[in-house]
XYZ file of N, CA and C in Angstrom:
411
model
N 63.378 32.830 -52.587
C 64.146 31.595 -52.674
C 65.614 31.936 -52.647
N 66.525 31.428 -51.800
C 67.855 31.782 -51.521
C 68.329 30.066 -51.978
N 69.260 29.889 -53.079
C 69.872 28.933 -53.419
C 71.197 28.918 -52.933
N 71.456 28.030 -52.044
C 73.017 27.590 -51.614
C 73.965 26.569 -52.246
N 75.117 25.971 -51.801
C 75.254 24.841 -52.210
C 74.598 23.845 -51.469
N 74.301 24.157 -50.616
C 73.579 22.535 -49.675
C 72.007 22.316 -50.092
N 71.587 23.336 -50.905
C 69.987 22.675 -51.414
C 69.565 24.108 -51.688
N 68.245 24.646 -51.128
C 67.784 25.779 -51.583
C 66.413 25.808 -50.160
N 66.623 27.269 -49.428
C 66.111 28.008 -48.824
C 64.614 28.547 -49.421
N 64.034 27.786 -49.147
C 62.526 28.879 -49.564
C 61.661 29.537 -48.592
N 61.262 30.407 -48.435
C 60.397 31.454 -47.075
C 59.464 31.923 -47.824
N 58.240 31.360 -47.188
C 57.285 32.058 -47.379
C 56.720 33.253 -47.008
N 56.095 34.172 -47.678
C 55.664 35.437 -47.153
C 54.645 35.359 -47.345
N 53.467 36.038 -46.361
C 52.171 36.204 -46.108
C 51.754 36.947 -48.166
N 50.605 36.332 -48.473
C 51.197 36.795 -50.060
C 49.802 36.221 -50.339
N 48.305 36.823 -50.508
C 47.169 36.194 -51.344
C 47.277 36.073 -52.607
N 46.641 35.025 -53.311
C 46.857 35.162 -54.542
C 45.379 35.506 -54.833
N 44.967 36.463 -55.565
C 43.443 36.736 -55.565
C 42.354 35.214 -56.144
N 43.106 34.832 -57.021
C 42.383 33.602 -57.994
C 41.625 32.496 -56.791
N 43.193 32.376 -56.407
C 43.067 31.017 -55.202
C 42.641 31.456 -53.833
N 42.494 32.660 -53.410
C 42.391 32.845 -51.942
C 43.122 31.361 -50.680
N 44.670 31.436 -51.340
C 45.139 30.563 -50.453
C 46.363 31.541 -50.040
N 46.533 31.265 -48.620
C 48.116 32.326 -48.700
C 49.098 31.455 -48.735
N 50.312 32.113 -49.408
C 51.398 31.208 -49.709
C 52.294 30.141 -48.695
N 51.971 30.785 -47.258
C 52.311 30.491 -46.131
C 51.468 29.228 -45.862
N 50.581 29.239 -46.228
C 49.361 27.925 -45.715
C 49.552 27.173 -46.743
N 49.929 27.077 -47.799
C 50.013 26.499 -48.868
C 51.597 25.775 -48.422
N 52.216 26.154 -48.023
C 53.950 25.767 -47.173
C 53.760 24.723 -46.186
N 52.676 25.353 -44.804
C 52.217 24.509 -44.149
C 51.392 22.906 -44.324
N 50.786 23.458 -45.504
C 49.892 22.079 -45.980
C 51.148 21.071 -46.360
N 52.089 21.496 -47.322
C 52.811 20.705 -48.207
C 53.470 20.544 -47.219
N 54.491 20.938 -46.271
C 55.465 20.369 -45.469
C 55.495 20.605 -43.775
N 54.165 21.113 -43.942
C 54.405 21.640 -41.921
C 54.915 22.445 -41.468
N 56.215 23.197 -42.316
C 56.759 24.259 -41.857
C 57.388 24.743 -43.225
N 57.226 26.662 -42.840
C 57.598 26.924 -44.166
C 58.671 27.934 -44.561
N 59.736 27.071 -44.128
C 61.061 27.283 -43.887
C 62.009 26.144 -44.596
N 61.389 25.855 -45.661
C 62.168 24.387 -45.927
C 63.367 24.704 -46.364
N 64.424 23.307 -46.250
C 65.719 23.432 -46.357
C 65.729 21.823 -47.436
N 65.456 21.726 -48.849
C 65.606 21.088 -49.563
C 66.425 20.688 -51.002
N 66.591 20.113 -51.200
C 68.125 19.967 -52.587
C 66.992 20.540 -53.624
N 67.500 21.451 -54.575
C 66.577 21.728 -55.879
C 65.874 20.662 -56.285
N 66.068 19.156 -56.403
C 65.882 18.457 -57.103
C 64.771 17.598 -56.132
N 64.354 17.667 -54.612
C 63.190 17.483 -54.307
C 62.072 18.530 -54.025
N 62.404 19.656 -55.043
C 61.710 20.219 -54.669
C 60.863 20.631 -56.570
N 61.712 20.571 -57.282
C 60.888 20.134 -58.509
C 59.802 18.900 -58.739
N 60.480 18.098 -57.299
C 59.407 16.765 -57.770
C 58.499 17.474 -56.450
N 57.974 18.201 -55.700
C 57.474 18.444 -54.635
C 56.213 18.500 -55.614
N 55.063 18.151 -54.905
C 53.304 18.060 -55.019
C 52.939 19.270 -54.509
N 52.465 20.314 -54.889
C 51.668 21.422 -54.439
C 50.405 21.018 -54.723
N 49.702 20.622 -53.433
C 48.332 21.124 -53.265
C 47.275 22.059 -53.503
N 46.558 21.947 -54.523
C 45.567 23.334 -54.291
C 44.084 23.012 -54.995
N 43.227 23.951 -55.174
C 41.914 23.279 -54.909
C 41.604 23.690 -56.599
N 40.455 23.125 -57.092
C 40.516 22.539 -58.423
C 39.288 24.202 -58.674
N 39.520 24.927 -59.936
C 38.805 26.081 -60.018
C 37.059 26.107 -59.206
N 36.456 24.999 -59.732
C 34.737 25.248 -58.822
C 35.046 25.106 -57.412
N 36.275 24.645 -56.957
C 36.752 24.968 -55.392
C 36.567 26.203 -55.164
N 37.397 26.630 -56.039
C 38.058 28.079 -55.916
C 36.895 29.035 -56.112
N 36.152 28.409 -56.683
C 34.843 29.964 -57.447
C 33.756 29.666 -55.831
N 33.735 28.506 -55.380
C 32.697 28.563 -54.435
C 33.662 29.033 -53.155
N 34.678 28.817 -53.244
C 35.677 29.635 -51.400
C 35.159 31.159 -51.602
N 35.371 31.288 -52.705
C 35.279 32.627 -53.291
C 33.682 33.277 -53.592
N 33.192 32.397 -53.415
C 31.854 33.025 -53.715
C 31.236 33.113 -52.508
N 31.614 32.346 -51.058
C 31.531 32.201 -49.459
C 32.143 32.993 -48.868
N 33.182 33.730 -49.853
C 33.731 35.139 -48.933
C 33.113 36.025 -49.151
N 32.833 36.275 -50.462
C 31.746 37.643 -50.751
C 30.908 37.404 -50.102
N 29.835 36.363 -49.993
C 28.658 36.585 -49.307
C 29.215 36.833 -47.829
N 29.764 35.965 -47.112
C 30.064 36.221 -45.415
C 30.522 37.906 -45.302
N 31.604 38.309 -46.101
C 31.576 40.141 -46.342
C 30.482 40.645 -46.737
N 29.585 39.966 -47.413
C 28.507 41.291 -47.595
C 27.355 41.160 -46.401
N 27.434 40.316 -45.912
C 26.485 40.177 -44.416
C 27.232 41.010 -43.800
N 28.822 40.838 -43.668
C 29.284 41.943 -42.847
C 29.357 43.334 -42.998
N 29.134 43.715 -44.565
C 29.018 45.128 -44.649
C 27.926 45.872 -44.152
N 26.517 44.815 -44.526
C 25.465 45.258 -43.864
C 25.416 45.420 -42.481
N 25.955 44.444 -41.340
C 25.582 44.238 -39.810
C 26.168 46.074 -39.911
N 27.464 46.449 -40.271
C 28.293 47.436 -40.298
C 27.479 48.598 -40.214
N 26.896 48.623 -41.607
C 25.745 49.176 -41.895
C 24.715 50.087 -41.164
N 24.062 48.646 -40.092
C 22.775 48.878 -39.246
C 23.578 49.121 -38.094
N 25.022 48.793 -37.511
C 25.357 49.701 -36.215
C 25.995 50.872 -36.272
N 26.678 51.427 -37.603
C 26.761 52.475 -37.444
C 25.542 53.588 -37.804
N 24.102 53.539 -38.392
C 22.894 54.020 -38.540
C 22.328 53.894 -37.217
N 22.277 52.945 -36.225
C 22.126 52.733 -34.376
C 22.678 53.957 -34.020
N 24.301 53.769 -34.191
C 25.003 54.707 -33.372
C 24.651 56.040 -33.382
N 24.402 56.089 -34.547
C 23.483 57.905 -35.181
C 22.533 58.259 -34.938
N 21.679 57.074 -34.713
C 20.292 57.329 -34.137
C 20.042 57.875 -32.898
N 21.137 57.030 -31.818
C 21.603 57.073 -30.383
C 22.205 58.218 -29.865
N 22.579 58.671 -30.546
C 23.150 60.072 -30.831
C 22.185 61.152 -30.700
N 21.491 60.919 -32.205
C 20.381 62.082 -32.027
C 19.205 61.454 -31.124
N 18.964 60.770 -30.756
C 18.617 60.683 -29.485
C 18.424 61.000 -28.032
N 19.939 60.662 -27.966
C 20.630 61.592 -26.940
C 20.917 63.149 -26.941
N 21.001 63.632 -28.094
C 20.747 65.308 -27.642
C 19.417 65.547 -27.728
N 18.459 65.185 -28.432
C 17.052 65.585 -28.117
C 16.572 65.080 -26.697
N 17.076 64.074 -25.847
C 16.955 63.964 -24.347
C 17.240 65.197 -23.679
N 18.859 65.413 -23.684
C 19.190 66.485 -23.553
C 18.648 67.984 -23.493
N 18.204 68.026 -24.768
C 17.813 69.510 -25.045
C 16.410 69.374 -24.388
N 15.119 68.129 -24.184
C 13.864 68.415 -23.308
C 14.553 68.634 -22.035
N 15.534 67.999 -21.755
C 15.695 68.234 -20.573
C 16.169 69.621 -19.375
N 17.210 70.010 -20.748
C 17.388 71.432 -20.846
C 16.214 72.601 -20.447
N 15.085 72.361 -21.244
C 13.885 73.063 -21.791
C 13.357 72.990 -20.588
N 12.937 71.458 -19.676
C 12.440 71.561 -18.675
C 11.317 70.672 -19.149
N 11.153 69.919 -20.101
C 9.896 69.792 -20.971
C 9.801 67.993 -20.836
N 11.148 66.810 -19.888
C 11.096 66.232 -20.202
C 10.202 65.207 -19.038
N 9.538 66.152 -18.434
C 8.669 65.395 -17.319
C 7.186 66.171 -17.617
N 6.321 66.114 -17.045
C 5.071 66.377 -17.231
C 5.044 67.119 -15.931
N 4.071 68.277 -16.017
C 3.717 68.777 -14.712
C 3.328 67.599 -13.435
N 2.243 66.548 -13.644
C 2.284 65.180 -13.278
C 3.498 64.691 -12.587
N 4.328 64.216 -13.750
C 5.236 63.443 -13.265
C 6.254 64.029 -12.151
N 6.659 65.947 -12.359
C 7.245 66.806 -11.422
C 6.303 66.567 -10.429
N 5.592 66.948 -10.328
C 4.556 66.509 -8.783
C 5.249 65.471 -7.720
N 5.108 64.211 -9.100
C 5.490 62.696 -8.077
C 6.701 63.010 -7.452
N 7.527 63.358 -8.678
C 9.449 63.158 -8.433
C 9.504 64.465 -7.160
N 8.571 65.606 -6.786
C 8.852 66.293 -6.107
C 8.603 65.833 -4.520
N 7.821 64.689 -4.808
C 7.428 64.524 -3.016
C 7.862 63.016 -2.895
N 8.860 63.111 -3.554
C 9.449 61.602 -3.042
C 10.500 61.917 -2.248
N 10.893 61.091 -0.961
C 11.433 61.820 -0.643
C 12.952 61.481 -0.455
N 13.449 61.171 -1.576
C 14.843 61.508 -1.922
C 15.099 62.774 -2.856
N 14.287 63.125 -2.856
C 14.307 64.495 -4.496
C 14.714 65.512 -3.345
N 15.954 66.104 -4.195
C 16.150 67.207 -3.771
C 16.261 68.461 -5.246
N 16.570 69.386 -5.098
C 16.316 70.388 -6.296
C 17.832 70.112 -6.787
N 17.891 70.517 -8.217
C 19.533 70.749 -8.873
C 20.767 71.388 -8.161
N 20.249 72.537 -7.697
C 20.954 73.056 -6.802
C 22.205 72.940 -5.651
N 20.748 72.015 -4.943
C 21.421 71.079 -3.367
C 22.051 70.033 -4.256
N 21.700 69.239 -5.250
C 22.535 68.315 -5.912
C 23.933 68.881 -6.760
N 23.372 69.697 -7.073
C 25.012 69.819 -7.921
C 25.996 70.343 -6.551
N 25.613 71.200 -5.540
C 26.618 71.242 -4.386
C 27.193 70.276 -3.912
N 26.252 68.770 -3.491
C 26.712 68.195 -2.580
C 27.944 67.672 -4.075
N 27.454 67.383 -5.032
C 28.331 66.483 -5.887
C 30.134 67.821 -5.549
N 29.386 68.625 -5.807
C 30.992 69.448 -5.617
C 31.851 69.550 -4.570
N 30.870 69.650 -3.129
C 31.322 68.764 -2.060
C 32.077 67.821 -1.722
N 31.709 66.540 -2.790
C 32.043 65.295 -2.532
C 33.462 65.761 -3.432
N 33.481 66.322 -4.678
C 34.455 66.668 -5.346
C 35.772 67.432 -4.814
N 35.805 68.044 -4.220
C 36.504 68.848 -2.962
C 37.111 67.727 -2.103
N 35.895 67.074 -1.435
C 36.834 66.279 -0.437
C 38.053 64.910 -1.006
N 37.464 64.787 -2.240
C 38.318 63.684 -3.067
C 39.732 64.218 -3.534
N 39.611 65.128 -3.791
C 40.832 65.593 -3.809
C 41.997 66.526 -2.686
N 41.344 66.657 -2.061
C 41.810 66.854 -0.850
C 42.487 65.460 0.367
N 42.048 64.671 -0.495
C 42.278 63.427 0.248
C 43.729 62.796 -0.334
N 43.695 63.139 -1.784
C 44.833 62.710 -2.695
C 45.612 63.707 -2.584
């Protein structure tokens, strides 16, 4: 609050009050629309502050904990996903490594199809293609 002679400057700052979960800024907005007011001391002692009566306050407040604790949980189950996905993904990896992640069977099929080519011819042409891309730039 900055007091002048022409009235008194009040600015709100972003500011929770834990009790009320109202911020001081919205509490500015409600009462006057903007919260920058430029008023004489003396309408501002008679000014009406708005605010919500305590079982307001205990149930806003009791609708945030719960909506946060749903959110701690969702939190919860995607970062336990992400870990899962993870070890997941290196045990793909490592059968694949091994050689272990097809079946003699399934190598059969993938061998006489006839886009299959061996690792080999594939990792060349990819280096191939890698070569000419930069050669181009």
């Amino acid at each position: 609050t900055e007091i002048t002679n022409n009235g008194a400057e009040l600015k709100a700052k972003e500011f929770v009050d834990k009790r009320e979960k109202l911020t001081r800024r919205k509490r500015w907005e409600l009462i006057s629309g903007n919260f920058n007011c430029r008023q004489s001391i003396r309408d501002i002692v008679q000014l009406k502050v708005p605010y919500c009566s305590p079982q307001e306050q205990s149930q806003i407040v009791q609708e945030i904990e719960t909506r946060r604790s749903v959110c701690d949980n969702i939190e919860s189950t995607i970062r336990e996903s992400l870990e899962k996905a993870e070890a997941l993904r290196q045990s793909i990896l490592k059968k694949a490594f091994e050689g272990k992640l097809l079946s003699e069977d399934e190598l059969q099929i993938t061998r006489s199809a006839p886009d299959w080519e061996p690792a080999e011819k594939l990792l060349e042409r990819i280096r191939a293609e890698k070569r000419t891309a930069r050669n181009k730039h």
